[in-house]
mmCIF file of C-alpha atoms in Angstrom:
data_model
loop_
_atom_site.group_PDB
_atom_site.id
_atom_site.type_symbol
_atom_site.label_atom_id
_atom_site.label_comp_id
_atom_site.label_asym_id
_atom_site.label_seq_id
_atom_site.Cartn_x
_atom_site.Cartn_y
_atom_site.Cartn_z
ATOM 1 C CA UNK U 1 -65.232 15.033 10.748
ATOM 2 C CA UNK U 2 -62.540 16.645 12.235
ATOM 3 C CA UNK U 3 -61.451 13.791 14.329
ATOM 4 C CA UNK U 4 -60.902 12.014 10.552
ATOM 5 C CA UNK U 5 -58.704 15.060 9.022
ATOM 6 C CA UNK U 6 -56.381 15.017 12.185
ATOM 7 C CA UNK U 7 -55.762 11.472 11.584
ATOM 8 C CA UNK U 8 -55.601 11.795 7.561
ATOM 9 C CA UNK U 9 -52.436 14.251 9.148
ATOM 10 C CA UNK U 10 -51.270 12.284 10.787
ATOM 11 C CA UNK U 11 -50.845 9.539 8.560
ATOM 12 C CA UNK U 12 -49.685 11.903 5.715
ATOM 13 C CA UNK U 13 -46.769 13.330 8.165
ATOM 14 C CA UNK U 14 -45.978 9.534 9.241
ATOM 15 C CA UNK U 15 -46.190 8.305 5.659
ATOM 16 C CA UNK U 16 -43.625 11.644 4.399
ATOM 17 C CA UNK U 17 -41.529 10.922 7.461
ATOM 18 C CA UNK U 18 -40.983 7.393 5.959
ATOM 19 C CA UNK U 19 -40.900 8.672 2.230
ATOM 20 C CA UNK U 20 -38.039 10.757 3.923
ATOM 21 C CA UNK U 21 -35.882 8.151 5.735
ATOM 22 C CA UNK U 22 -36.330 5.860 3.112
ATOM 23 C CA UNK U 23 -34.809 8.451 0.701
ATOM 24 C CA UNK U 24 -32.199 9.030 3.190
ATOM 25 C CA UNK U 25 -31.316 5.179 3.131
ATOM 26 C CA UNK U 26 -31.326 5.081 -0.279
ATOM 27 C CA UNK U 27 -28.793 7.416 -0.213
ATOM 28 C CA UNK U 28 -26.332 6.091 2.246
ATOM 29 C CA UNK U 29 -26.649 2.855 0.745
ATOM 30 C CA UNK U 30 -25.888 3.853 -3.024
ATOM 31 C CA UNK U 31 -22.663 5.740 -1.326
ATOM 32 C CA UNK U 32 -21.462 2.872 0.759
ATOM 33 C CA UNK U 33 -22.186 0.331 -2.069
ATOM 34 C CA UNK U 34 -19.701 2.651 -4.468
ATOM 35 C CA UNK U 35 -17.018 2.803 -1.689
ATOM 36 C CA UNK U 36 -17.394 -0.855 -1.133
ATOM 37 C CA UNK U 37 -17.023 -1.437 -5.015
ATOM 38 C CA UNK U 38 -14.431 1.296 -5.243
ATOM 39 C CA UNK U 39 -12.652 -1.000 -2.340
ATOM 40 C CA UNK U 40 -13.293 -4.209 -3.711
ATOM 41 C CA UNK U 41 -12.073 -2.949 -7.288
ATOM 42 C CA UNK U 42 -8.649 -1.871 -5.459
ATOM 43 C CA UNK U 43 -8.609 -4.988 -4.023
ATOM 44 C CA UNK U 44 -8.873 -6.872 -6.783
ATOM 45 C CA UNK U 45 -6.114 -4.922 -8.509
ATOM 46 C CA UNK U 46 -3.506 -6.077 -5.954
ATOM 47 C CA UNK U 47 -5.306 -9.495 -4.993
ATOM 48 C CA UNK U 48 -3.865 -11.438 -2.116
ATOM 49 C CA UNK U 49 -4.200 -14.921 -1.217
ATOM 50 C CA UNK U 50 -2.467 -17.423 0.795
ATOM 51 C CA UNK U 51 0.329 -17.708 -1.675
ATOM 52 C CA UNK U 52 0.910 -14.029 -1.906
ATOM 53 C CA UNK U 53 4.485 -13.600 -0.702
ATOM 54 C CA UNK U 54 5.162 -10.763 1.559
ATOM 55 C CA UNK U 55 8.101 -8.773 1.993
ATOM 56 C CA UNK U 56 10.431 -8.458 5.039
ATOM 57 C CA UNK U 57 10.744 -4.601 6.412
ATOM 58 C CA UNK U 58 13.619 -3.150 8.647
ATOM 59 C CA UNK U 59 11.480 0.164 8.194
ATOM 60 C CA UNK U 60 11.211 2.240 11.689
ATOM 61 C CA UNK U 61 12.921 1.537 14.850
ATOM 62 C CA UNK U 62 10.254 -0.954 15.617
ATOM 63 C CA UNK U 63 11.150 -3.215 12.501
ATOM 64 C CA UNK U 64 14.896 -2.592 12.377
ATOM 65 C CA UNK U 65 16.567 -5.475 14.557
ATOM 66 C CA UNK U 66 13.816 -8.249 13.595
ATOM 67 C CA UNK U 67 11.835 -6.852 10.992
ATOM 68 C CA UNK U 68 8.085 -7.265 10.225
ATOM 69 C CA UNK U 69 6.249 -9.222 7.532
ATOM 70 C CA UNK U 70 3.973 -6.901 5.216
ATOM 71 C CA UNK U 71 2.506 -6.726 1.734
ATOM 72 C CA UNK U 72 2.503 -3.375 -0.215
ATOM 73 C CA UNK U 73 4.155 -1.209 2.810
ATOM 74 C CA UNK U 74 4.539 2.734 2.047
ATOM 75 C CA UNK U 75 8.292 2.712 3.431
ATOM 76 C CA UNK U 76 10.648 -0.381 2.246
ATOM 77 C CA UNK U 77 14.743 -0.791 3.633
ATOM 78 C CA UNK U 78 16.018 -2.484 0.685
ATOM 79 C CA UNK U 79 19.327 -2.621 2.751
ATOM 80 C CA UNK U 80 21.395 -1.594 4.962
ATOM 81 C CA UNK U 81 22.576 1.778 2.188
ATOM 82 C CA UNK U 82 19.151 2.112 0.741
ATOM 83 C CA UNK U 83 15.276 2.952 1.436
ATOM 84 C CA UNK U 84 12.422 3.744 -0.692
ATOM 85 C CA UNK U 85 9.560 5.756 0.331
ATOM 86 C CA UNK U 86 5.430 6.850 -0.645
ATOM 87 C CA UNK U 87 5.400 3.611 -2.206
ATOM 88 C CA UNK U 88 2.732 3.645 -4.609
ATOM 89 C CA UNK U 89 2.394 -0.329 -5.491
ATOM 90 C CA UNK U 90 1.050 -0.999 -8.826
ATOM 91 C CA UNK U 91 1.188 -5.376 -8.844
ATOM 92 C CA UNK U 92 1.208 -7.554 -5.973
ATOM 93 C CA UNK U 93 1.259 -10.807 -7.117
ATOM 94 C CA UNK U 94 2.727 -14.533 -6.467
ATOM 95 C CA UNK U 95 5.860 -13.586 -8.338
ATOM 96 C CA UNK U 96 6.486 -10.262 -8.561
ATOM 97 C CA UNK U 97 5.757 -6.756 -6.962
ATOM 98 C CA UNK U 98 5.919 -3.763 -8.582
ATOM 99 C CA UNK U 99 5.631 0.318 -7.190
ATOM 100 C CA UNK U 100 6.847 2.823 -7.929
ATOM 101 C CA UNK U 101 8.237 5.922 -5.409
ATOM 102 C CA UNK U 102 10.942 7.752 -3.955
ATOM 103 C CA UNK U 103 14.615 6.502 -3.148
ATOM 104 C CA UNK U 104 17.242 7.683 -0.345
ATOM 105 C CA UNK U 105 20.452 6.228 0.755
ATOM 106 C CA UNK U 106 23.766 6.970 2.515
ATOM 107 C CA UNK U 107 25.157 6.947 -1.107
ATOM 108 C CA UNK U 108 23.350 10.352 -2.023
ATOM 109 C CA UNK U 109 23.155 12.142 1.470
ATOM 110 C CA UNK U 110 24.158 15.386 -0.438
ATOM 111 C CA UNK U 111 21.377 15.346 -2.496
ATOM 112 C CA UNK U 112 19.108 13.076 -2.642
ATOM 113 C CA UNK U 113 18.132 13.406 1.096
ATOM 114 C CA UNK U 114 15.859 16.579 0.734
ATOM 115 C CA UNK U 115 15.265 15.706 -2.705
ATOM 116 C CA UNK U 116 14.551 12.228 -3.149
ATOM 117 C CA UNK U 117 15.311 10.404 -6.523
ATOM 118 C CA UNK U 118 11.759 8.591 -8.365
ATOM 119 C CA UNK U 119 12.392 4.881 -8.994
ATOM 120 C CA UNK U 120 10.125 1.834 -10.153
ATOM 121 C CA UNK U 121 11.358 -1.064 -7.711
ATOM 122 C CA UNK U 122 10.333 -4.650 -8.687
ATOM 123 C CA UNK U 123 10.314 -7.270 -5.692
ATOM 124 C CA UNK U 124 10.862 -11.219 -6.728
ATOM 125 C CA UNK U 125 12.077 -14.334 -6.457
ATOM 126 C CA UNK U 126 9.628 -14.921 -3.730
ATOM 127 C CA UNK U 127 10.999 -18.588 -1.169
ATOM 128 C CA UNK U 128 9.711 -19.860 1.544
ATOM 129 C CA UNK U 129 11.473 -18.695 4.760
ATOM 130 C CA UNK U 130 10.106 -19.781 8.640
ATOM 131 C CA UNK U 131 6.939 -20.944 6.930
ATOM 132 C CA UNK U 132 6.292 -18.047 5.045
ATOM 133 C CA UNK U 133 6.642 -16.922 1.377
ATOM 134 C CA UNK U 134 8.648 -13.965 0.801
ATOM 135 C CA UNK U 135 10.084 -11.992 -1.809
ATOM 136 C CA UNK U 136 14.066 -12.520 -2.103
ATOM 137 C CA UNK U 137 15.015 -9.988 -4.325
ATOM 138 C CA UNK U 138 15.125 -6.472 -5.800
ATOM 139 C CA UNK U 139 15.663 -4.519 -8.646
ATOM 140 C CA UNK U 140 15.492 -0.679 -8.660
ATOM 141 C CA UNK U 141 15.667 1.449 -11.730
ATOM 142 C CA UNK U 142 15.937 5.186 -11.215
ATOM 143 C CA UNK U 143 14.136 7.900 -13.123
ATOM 144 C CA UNK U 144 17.487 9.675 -14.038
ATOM 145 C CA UNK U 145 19.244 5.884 -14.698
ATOM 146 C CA UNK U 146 20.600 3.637 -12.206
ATOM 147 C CA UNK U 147 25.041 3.722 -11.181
ATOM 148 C CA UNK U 148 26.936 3.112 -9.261
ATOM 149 C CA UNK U 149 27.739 5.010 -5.967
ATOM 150 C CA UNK U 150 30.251 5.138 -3.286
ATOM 151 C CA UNK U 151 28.709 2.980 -1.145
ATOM 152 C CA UNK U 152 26.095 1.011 -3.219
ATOM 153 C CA UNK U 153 25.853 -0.332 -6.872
ATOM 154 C CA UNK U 154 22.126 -0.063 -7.906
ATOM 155 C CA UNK U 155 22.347 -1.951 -11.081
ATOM 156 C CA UNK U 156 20.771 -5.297 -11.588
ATOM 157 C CA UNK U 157 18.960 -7.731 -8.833
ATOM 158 C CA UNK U 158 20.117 -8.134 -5.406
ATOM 159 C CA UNK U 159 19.755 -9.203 -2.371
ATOM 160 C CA UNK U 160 16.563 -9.033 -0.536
ATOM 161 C CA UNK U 161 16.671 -9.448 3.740
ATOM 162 C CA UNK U 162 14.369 -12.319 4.376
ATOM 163 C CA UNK U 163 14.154 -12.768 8.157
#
């Protein structure tokens, strides 16, 4: 008899150490499977295929001379005057690319250095440069109004570096 009731134990502590890990699994898996649909949602939201142009970024001393090919970078030199910064992209698609963020140039060093200005930039006009679709153009439009500085005129579309 008691031979039985140390075995019943045993069984009942190896059947609630599986109750246990399975409740355990259960529990990773329902977290990973809402940060994979919390991923795949973001995903979705700026969707990227083979046609998805990039963008062509002087950012960092790295970049500057030959630049790099990237989609939806935080940092963007829109040229040689002007950067915009904590890029927060909102579309990514085939023909245009819109975020929204901070803005710097040589223009403002007085002021807009240490206080950055907010901007929505729009990227478009993708072409096809070296085998590669990129976006050819930009268009900036700053919280407080876009004008025109010393050293660069913000207003309207221009130029985009493609190479």
């Amino acid at each position: 008899m008691k031979r039985t009731t140390s075995i019943a134990r045993r069984h009942k502590t190896a059947l609630g150490a599986a109750l246990a890990c399975v409740a355990v699994l259960g529990t990773v898996a329902t977290a990973t499977g809402a940060q994979a649909a919390t991923a795949s949602e973001h995903t979705a939201s700026v969707a990227r295929t083979s046609s998805t142009p990039y963008v062509m970024n002087h950012y960092g001393e790295e970049n500057a001379d030959k630049g790099k090919a990237e989609r939806s970078p935080e940092h963007l030199v829109l040229s040689e005057f002007t950067t915009a910064r904590d890029l927060d992209w909102k579309q990514w698609g085939a023909k245009k690319a819109v975020a929204t963020g901070k803005v710097i140039g040589m223009w403002c060093l007085e002021t807009c250095q240490d206080k950055p200005l907010k901007g929505t930039l729009t990227l478009s006009d993708p072409k096809t440069v070296n085998g590669k679709k990129v976006f050819s153009s930009f268009t900036l439009k700053l919280a407080g109004g876009n004008g025109a500085y010393d050293s660069e005129d913000l207003q309207g579309k221009h130029p985009l570096a493609t190479s």
